[in-house]
Amino acid sequence: MIKRLWKVAFAEWKLIYTDPAAVLLLVVAGLIYAFYYPVPYVYQTVSKVPVAVVDLDNTSMSRDLIRMASAAQQIEVKSIYPEMRLAEEAMARDEIYGFMVIPENMEKDIRGKHQVTVNIFTHGAYAMFHGAIGTAFSTCALTVGATNKVKQIALSKKVPSTKAIAMRDPFPISIQTLFNSTGGYANYVVPSVLVVILQQSLIIGICVLGGSRAHRRFRKKFRDSPVENESVPYRYFGRSIAYFVHYCSFILFYHCIVYNLFDFPRRGELLPMVVFSIVFLASVINFGMVVSQIFVRRESSMQLFLYLSIPILFLANFSWPSYLMPQWMVSISYILPSTFAIPAWLSIEQMGADIYDVAPKLYQLAIQAVVYMVIGLLLTRIRDKVKIDVGDM
Amino acid sequence: MILNGLLNTIRKIYFSHNIVLWMTLVVLPIGVSLFTIGMFSSQIVQHVPIGIVKQDDSQLADKLEMKLRSSPVLDIKMICTDMGECEHAVVRGDLQGFLVFPNDLERRALRLEAPVIPVYSSGQNYLTNMFATKEIRSVLASAGSELFTAQMEDPVKVQIHSVGNLKSNYQGFLAFGLVTAIFHLAAMIVGVYVTSFPLRDHRVTEMIRYAGGSRLTLWVASVFPMNIVLWLETVGCYAYCHRLLAPLTFDEFVMSAAAQLFMIFACSGAGIVFVGVFGIMRMATGAAGIIGSPAFAFAGQTFPVMAMPFAVRCFAFILPLTHVLMIQSTMLLGDVDMAPAWESMKILIGMAVFWNVLGALLMSMRWKQHLRREAKMKEVKNAEAQA
């Protein structure tokens, strides 16, 4: 029995490396994307974003504020303008991505104990710039405010400056990052994308190779060979083994080489990693086996799944919280292995979760695997009996 | 005569073919775009799940908890007995972070010892973590200022404005880039499909016959309708998601629409070049997918191009999407000079011309080759029939 299974698996594996479309999807795509995706984010954070300051006050306090902003890591003050229009034009020319407006009479008002408002403008099209510029400028402006408030408290309450500081902020907070301590964008986005790459390339690859069908038309020479037309269980599980072993090597490659090369956190323990690989690949392979029965042409799956990559990534709850999405979309997301696989992979590999922490997500993947396996076997049996003349599958 | 040929070929390509063409040309791009826009329908990040480790059981700790609970951005999901419990919840993905009210918080705060409240953020989710920590900082700072200096205003108040996206609406911000990225990919896939299915189905001779024997007519009949349809869809979906951002003037709308038109032409041209190079729909679609699918990651809207390595910046430069997003984002800035957008527009026009001319040359060669091949096949078939 095992010999028959391996025979089918080996024939399928050979096909993976000899069919040009399969090589492109199941070998080249997985390798190229592993380097292609992380490279843009190799510097991880945004620093020295070009910005400007509009100084309408022109006093020693405003100059202090500009000096402070110039020293900030995230931004680089490129110009100081006397009026807002010039800053707006510079932003339109993409010379700067934001600017701070120091209001007229700022120093006079602060000394006179009147509140002043410092306005910060960022380019609405870029979220990362919005965060970096907003944080840098507001930290500087609020520091100027805090210094002055401490002075006011010390003078009005007649307390030493240390006490005045404590009165201004009686319980300061200290923000610690547990798992992505550098705040790197690549650490945040790439691990999730890698899971989607594995899923999408494997599903499309299975569809391009016809899943578990017998008498595949594109296998001109071998169409009627015994290995190609084994009984349904041998064909189904034999081919699944080929994809499973092939993609286990990809997970190992990502874990050992890609993660090391790009310096992503690698906290995964052996047991949860192994269990994750088994249930995730089982779920994706069976899903691919089900979907592959729908298409009559080899390339149709590419056309469908290439479109779906973007929503699939966002449905996985890693970038935009799923509880903020409409319920019907969340329900659709339960069909996809990535919905459970991405959070499980992040928990294991990025956060060092043990098997108990990720068990609920792994159960869900296992349930998907079983359900898709049953449907896949049924569809294969039905498809074997139906005669379809169009297409190349 | 030419017009008849053109109309006949258009009818043959677009109206007598299978459902896949209309799926890839209309249903999938519009469906996926609307679905993507719908995902961000809540527009802003709210109810971020956090936990509290309450080591101090004082009135002040209760008051801080109440204030955090009343924030719409935060959702206190757990009150943990120790840090380990909250940490495991973060690892499981149940919480995005937690804060610790340390022992003797109230006593030490009242004695002006400034006890530090540690806030632990997961760090793994950029957006929700950023919102959660910002909100925690703001809630605790405002509660702190009420304790001793309630009557004293902060000397400096800061207001952050996102130009063109005043409410920092994520549906508007993300969707307008994503929708353009979807059509960027769609143009490549449809470009591949429309020009490669006659090759796949051995129907080049038939198509050329409908085109009155003219390869130019076949080219025009293949390329123009799909580009026009995709462009109209792009403009429609873009206008639909742009309603959440600052309104566009007529000039700005025309500028954005023109940029989208050239993007569609450039991308479909690139798709045609892939067909010309590979000659097989599968391989050409695969190549289009490898280039087109991750284009959004390189185009600079989520992570700025200026922070990417030089080689990647060069790659980003050759993607039409980068330039369209630049034009679209310039249009967000409102009443400023349009001159900077023209630079990107010139690049887009250049790309559209380059890819289409190259695509036309390569396809012309492919059609010639397939005409010969189909003639040979016909001869063989006739010979077999005679035999």
Coordinates of C-alpha atoms in Angstrom, one line a residue, chain A:
Chain A
M1 CA 0.0 0.0 0.0
I2 CA 2.7 2.4 1.0
K3 CA 4.7 1.5 -2.1
R4 CA 1.7 2.5 -4.3
L5 CA 1.3 5.8 -2.4
W6 CA 4.9 6.7 -2.8
K7 CA 4.8 5.7 -6.5
V8 CA 2.0 8.3 -7.1
A9 CA 3.8 10.8 -4.9
F10 CA 7.1 10.4 -6.7
A11 CA 5.4 10.8 -10.1
E12 CA 3.7 14.0 -9.0
W13 CA 6.9 15.3 -7.5
K14 CA 8.6 14.7 -10.8
L15 CA 5.9 16.6 -12.6
I16 CA 6.3 19.5 -10.2
Y17 CA 9.9 19.9 -11.4
T18 CA 9.3 19.2 -15.1
D19 CA 6.1 21.1 -16.0
P20 CA 7.1 24.8 -16.7
A21 CA 3.9 26.3 -15.2
A22 CA 4.3 24.1 -12.0
V23 CA 8.0 25.1 -11.7
L24 CA 7.0 28.7 -12.0
L25 CA 4.4 28.5 -9.3
L26 CA 5.5 25.7 -6.9
V27 CA 9.3 26.4 -7.0
V28 CA 10.2 29.8 -8.5
A29 CA 7.3 31.8 -6.9
G30 CA 8.0 30.5 -3.4
L31 CA 11.7 31.3 -3.8
I32 CA 11.4 34.6 -5.5
Y33 CA 8.7 36.0 -3.3
A34 CA 10.7 35.0 -0.1
F35 CA 13.3 37.6 -1.1
Y36 CA 11.2 39.9 -3.3
Y37 CA 8.7 40.9 -0.5
P38 CA 11.1 41.6 2.4
V39 CA 13.6 43.6 0.4
P40 CA 11.6 46.9 0.3
Y41 CA 11.4 46.9 4.1
V42 CA 15.0 45.9 4.7
Y43 CA 15.6 49.2 6.6
Q44 CA 12.6 48.4 8.8
T45 CA 11.7 51.9 10.0
V46 CA 11.2 55.3 8.5
S47 CA 13.7 57.9 9.6
K48 CA 14.7 61.4 8.5
V49 CA 11.5 62.1 6.7
P50 CA 11.8 65.5 5.0
V51 CA 9.6 68.1 6.8
A52 CA 9.4 71.8 7.2
V53 CA 8.5 74.3 9.9
V54 CA 6.4 77.4 9.3
D55 CA 7.7 79.9 12.0
L56 CA 5.1 82.7 12.4
D57 CA 6.5 83.6 15.8
N58 CA 10.2 84.0 15.2
T59 CA 11.2 84.2 18.8
S60 CA 13.8 82.4 20.9
M61 CA 11.2 79.9 22.0
S62 CA 10.2 79.1 18.4
R63 CA 13.8 78.7 17.5
D64 CA 14.3 76.3 20.5
L65 CA 11.3 74.3 19.2
I66 CA 12.8 74.1 15.7
R67 CA 16.2 73.0 17.1
M68 CA 14.4 70.3 19.1
A69 CA 12.6 69.1 15.9
S70 CA 15.8 69.1 13.9
A71 CA 17.3 66.7 16.5
A72 CA 14.5 64.2 16.2
Q73 CA 15.4 60.9 14.7
Q74 CA 12.2 60.4 12.6
I75 CA 12.3 63.7 10.8
E76 CA 14.7 66.0 9.0
V77 CA 13.8 69.7 9.0
K78 CA 14.6 70.7 5.4
S79 CA 13.3 74.3 5.4
I80 CA 11.8 77.0 7.6
Y81 CA 9.2 79.0 5.9
P82 CA 7.7 82.4 6.9
E83 CA 4.2 81.5 5.5
M84 CA 2.1 78.4 5.1
R85 CA 1.6 78.7 1.4
L86 CA 5.3 78.0 0.7
A87 CA 5.1 74.8 2.9
E88 CA 2.0 73.6 1.0
E89 CA 3.7 74.1 -2.3
A90 CA 6.7 72.2 -1.1
M91 CA 4.5 69.4 0.0
A92 CA 2.8 69.3 -3.4
R93 CA 6.3 69.0 -5.0
D94 CA 7.0 66.0 -2.7
E95 CA 9.9 67.9 -1.2
I96 CA 8.4 67.5 2.2
Y97 CA 5.8 65.2 3.7
G98 CA 4.6 67.4 6.5
F99 CA 5.1 70.6 8.4
M100 CA 4.5 72.2 11.8
V101 CA 3.1 75.7 12.1
I102 CA 4.4 77.7 15.1
P103 CA 1.7 80.3 15.7
E104 CA 2.2 84.0 15.9
N105 CA 2.9 85.3 19.5
M106 CA 3.5 81.8 20.8
E107 CA 6.1 82.9 23.3
K108 CA 4.1 85.9 24.4
D109 CA 1.0 83.8 25.0
I110 CA 2.8 81.1 26.9
R111 CA 4.5 83.6 29.1
G112 CA 1.1 85.3 29.6
K113 CA -0.4 81.9 30.6
H114 CA -2.6 81.5 27.6
Q115 CA -2.9 78.2 25.8
V116 CA -1.4 78.1 22.3
T117 CA -2.2 75.6 19.6
V118 CA 0.6 74.2 17.4
N119 CA -0.8 72.7 14.2
I120 CA 0.9 69.8 12.5
F121 CA 0.0 69.0 8.9
T122 CA 0.9 65.7 7.3
H123 CA 0.4 64.2 3.8
G124 CA -3.0 62.4 4.0
A125 CA -1.9 59.7 1.5
Y126 CA 0.9 58.2 3.6
A127 CA 0.1 56.6 6.9
M128 CA 3.6 55.9 7.9
F129 CA 4.6 59.5 7.4
H130 CA 1.5 60.6 9.3
G131 CA 2.6 58.6 12.4
A132 CA 6.3 59.5 12.2
I133 CA 5.9 63.2 11.6
G134 CA 3.0 63.5 14.0
T135 CA 4.9 61.8 16.8
A136 CA 8.1 63.7 16.3
F137 CA 6.6 67.2 16.0
S138 CA 4.1 66.7 18.8
T139 CA 6.7 65.3 21.2
C140 CA 8.8 68.5 20.6
A141 CA 5.9 70.9 21.0
L142 CA 4.5 69.1 24.1
T143 CA 8.0 69.1 25.6
V144 CA 8.1 72.9 25.2
G145 CA 4.7 73.0 26.8
A146 CA 5.7 70.7 29.6
T147 CA 8.8 72.7 30.4
N148 CA 6.7 75.8 30.7
K149 CA 4.0 74.1 32.7
V150 CA 6.6 72.8 35.2
K151 CA 7.9 76.4 35.6
Q152 CA 4.4 77.7 36.1
I153 CA 3.6 75.0 38.8
A154 CA 6.9 75.6 40.6
L155 CA 6.2 79.4 40.7
S156 CA 2.6 79.3 41.6
K157 CA 2.7 76.4 44.1
K158 CA 6.1 77.3 45.4
V159 CA 7.5 73.8 45.1
P160 CA 10.9 72.6 43.9
S161 CA 11.1 71.6 40.2
T162 CA 11.3 67.8 41.0
K163 CA 7.9 68.1 42.8
A164 CA 6.5 70.3 40.0
I165 CA 7.5 67.7 37.5
A166 CA 5.7 65.0 39.5
M167 CA 2.6 67.3 39.9
R168 CA 2.5 67.8 36.2
D169 CA 2.6 64.1 35.4
P170 CA 2.0 62.2 38.6
F171 CA 2.1 58.7 37.0
P172 CA 4.3 58.7 33.9
I173 CA 3.9 55.8 31.6
S174 CA 6.7 53.7 30.1
I175 CA 5.8 51.9 26.9
Q176 CA 7.5 48.5 26.3
T177 CA 7.2 46.5 23.2
L178 CA 7.0 42.8 23.8
F179 CA 7.7 41.2 20.5
N180 CA 8.7 43.7 17.8
S181 CA 11.0 45.8 19.9
T182 CA 12.5 47.7 17.0
G183 CA 9.0 48.6 15.7
G184 CA 10.2 47.3 12.3
Y185 CA 7.7 47.3 9.5
A186 CA 9.2 44.2 7.9
N187 CA 8.8 42.2 11.2
Y188 CA 5.2 43.2 11.2
V189 CA 4.2 42.6 7.6
V190 CA 6.5 40.0 6.0
P191 CA 5.8 36.9 8.2
S192 CA 2.1 37.2 7.5
V193 CA 2.7 37.7 3.8
L194 CA 5.0 34.6 3.7
V195 CA 2.1 32.5 4.9
V196 CA -0.2 33.9 2.2
I197 CA 2.6 33.2 -0.4
L198 CA 2.7 29.6 0.7
Q199 CA -1.0 29.2 0.6
Q200 CA -1.6 31.0 -2.7
S201 CA 1.2 29.4 -4.6
L202 CA 0.3 25.9 -3.3
I203 CA -3.4 26.3 -4.2
I204 CA -2.7 27.7 -7.6
G205 CA 0.0 25.0 -8.2
I206 CA -2.4 22.2 -7.2
C207 CA -5.1 23.6 -9.6
V208 CA -2.6 24.0 -12.4
L209 CA -1.6 20.4 -12.0
G210 CA -5.2 19.3 -11.9
G211 CA -5.5 18.2 -8.3
S212 CA -6.4 14.6 -7.9
R213 CA -7.9 14.1 -11.4
A214 CA -7.4 11.0 -13.5
H215 CA -6.5 11.1 -17.2
R216 CA -5.2 14.6 -17.1
R217 CA -5.3 15.9 -20.6
F218 CA -2.1 17.9 -20.4
R219 CA -0.1 14.7 -19.5
K220 CA -0.2 13.7 -23.1
K221 CA 2.3 10.8 -22.9
F222 CA 1.3 9.6 -19.5
R223 CA -2.5 10.1 -19.7
D224 CA -3.3 6.5 -19.5
S225 CA -0.4 5.3 -17.4
P226 CA -1.3 3.2 -14.3
V227 CA 0.3 5.7 -11.8
E228 CA -1.7 8.6 -13.3
N229 CA -4.9 6.7 -12.9
E230 CA -4.6 4.9 -9.6
S231 CA -7.7 4.4 -7.5
V232 CA -9.1 7.6 -5.9
P233 CA -7.6 7.3 -2.4
Y234 CA -4.1 6.4 -3.7
R235 CA -4.2 9.2 -6.2
Y236 CA -5.6 11.7 -3.8
F237 CA -3.3 11.0 -0.9
G238 CA -0.2 10.1 -3.0
R239 CA -0.3 13.5 -4.7
S240 CA -1.0 15.2 -1.4
I241 CA 2.1 13.6 0.0
A242 CA 4.2 15.1 -2.8
Y243 CA 2.9 18.6 -2.2
F244 CA 3.2 18.2 1.6
V245 CA 6.9 17.1 1.4
H246 CA 7.7 19.8 -1.1
Y247 CA 6.1 22.6 1.0
C248 CA 7.6 21.3 4.3
S249 CA 10.9 22.1 2.7
F250 CA 9.6 25.6 2.0
I251 CA 8.6 26.1 5.6
L252 CA 12.1 24.9 6.7
F253 CA 13.7 27.2 4.1
Y254 CA 11.7 30.2 5.3
H255 CA 12.4 29.4 9.0
C256 CA 16.1 28.7 8.6
I257 CA 17.2 30.9 5.7
V258 CA 14.8 33.7 5.0
Y259 CA 14.2 34.5 8.7
N260 CA 17.9 34.5 9.4
L261 CA 18.8 36.5 6.3
F262 CA 16.4 39.3 7.1
D263 CA 16.8 39.1 10.8
F264 CA 13.2 38.4 11.7
P265 CA 12.5 37.2 15.2
R266 CA 12.7 33.4 15.3
R267 CA 11.1 32.2 18.5
G268 CA 9.3 29.1 17.2
E269 CA 9.6 26.0 19.3
L270 CA 9.9 22.6 17.5
L271 CA 6.6 21.0 18.6
P272 CA 4.3 23.9 17.7
M273 CA 6.2 24.4 14.4
V274 CA 5.8 20.8 13.4
V275 CA 2.1 20.6 14.4
F276 CA 1.5 23.9 12.6
S277 CA 3.2 22.7 9.4
I278 CA 1.1 19.5 9.4
V279 CA -2.3 21.1 9.9
F280 CA -1.6 24.1 7.8
L281 CA -0.4 22.2 4.8
A282 CA -3.1 19.6 5.2
S283 CA -5.7 22.3 5.2
V284 CA -4.3 24.1 2.2
I285 CA -3.6 21.0 0.2
N286 CA -7.1 19.7 0.7
F287 CA -8.6 23.1 0.0
G288 CA -6.5 23.1 -3.3
M289 CA -7.8 19.6 -4.1
V290 CA -11.4 20.8 -3.7
V291 CA -10.9 24.0 -5.7
S292 CA -9.0 22.3 -8.5
Q293 CA -12.1 20.3 -9.4
I294 CA -13.9 23.5 -10.4
F295 CA -11.6 24.6 -13.3
V296 CA -11.5 23.2 -16.8
R297 CA -8.4 25.1 -17.8
R298 CA -5.1 25.1 -16.1
E299 CA -4.6 28.9 -16.0
S300 CA -8.1 29.8 -14.8
S301 CA -7.1 29.3 -11.1
M302 CA -4.3 31.8 -11.5
Q303 CA -6.6 34.4 -12.8
L304 CA -9.0 33.9 -9.9
F305 CA -6.5 33.6 -7.0
L306 CA -4.2 36.4 -8.2
Y307 CA -7.2 38.8 -7.8
L308 CA -8.0 37.3 -4.4
S309 CA -4.6 37.7 -2.8
I310 CA -5.2 41.3 -1.5
P311 CA -8.5 40.6 0.2
I312 CA -7.2 37.2 1.5
L313 CA -4.3 39.0 3.2
F314 CA -6.5 41.6 4.8
L315 CA -9.1 39.1 5.9
A316 CA -6.4 37.4 8.1
N317 CA -6.8 39.9 11.0
F318 CA -3.1 40.8 11.0
S319 CA -3.4 44.3 9.5
W320 CA -7.0 45.4 10.0
P321 CA -8.8 43.9 13.0
S322 CA -11.4 41.3 11.9
Y323 CA -13.8 42.6 14.6
L324 CA -14.1 45.8 12.7
M325 CA -15.1 44.1 9.5
P326 CA -18.7 43.3 8.5
Q327 CA -19.8 39.9 10.0
W328 CA -20.5 38.4 6.6
M329 CA -16.9 39.0 5.5
V330 CA -15.6 37.4 8.7
S331 CA -17.8 34.4 7.9
I332 CA -16.3 34.2 4.4
S333 CA -12.8 34.3 5.9
Y334 CA -13.5 31.1 7.8
I335 CA -13.3 29.3 4.5
L336 CA -9.6 30.2 4.1
P337 CA -6.8 28.4 5.8
S338 CA -4.8 31.7 6.1
T339 CA -7.4 33.2 8.4
F340 CA -6.3 30.8 11.2
A341 CA -2.8 30.1 9.9
I342 CA -1.5 33.7 10.0
P343 CA -2.3 34.4 13.6
A344 CA -1.0 30.9 14.6
W345 CA 2.2 31.4 12.7
L346 CA 2.7 34.9 14.2
S347 CA 2.1 33.5 17.7
I348 CA 4.5 30.6 17.2
E349 CA 7.3 32.2 15.3
Q350 CA 7.2 35.9 16.4
M351 CA 6.0 35.5 19.9
G352 CA 7.3 32.0 20.9
A353 CA 3.9 30.6 21.7
D354 CA 3.7 27.1 23.1
I355 CA 1.4 24.4 21.8
Y356 CA -1.4 25.3 24.3
D357 CA -1.4 28.9 23.3
V358 CA -2.0 28.2 19.6
A359 CA -4.1 25.0 20.1
P360 CA -7.5 26.7 19.3
K361 CA -6.2 28.0 16.0
L362 CA -4.6 24.7 15.1
Y363 CA -7.9 22.8 15.9
Q364 CA -9.6 25.1 13.5
L365 CA -7.1 24.4 10.8
A366 CA -7.4 20.7 11.5
I367 CA -11.2 20.9 11.2
Q368 CA -10.8 22.6 7.8
A369 CA -8.4 19.9 6.7
V370 CA -10.8 17.1 7.5
V371 CA -13.8 18.9 5.9
Y372 CA -11.9 19.7 2.7
M373 CA -10.5 16.2 2.5
V374 CA -14.0 14.7 2.6
I375 CA -15.3 17.2 0.0
G376 CA -12.1 16.7 -2.1
L377 CA -12.5 12.9 -2.2
L378 CA -16.1 13.1 -3.1
L379 CA -15.5 15.7 -5.8
T380 CA -12.7 13.6 -7.3
R381 CA -14.9 10.6 -7.4
I382 CA -17.7 12.6 -9.1
R383 CA -15.3 14.3 -11.5
D384 CA -13.9 10.9 -12.5
K385 CA -17.3 9.8 -13.7
V386 CA -18.2 13.0 -15.6
K387 CA -17.0 13.4 -19.1
I388 CA -16.0 17.0 -19.9
D389 CA -14.7 17.7 -23.4
V390 CA -13.5 21.3 -23.0
G391 CA -10.3 22.5 -21.4
D392 CA -6.9 20.9 -20.9
M393 CA -7.4 19.3 -17.5

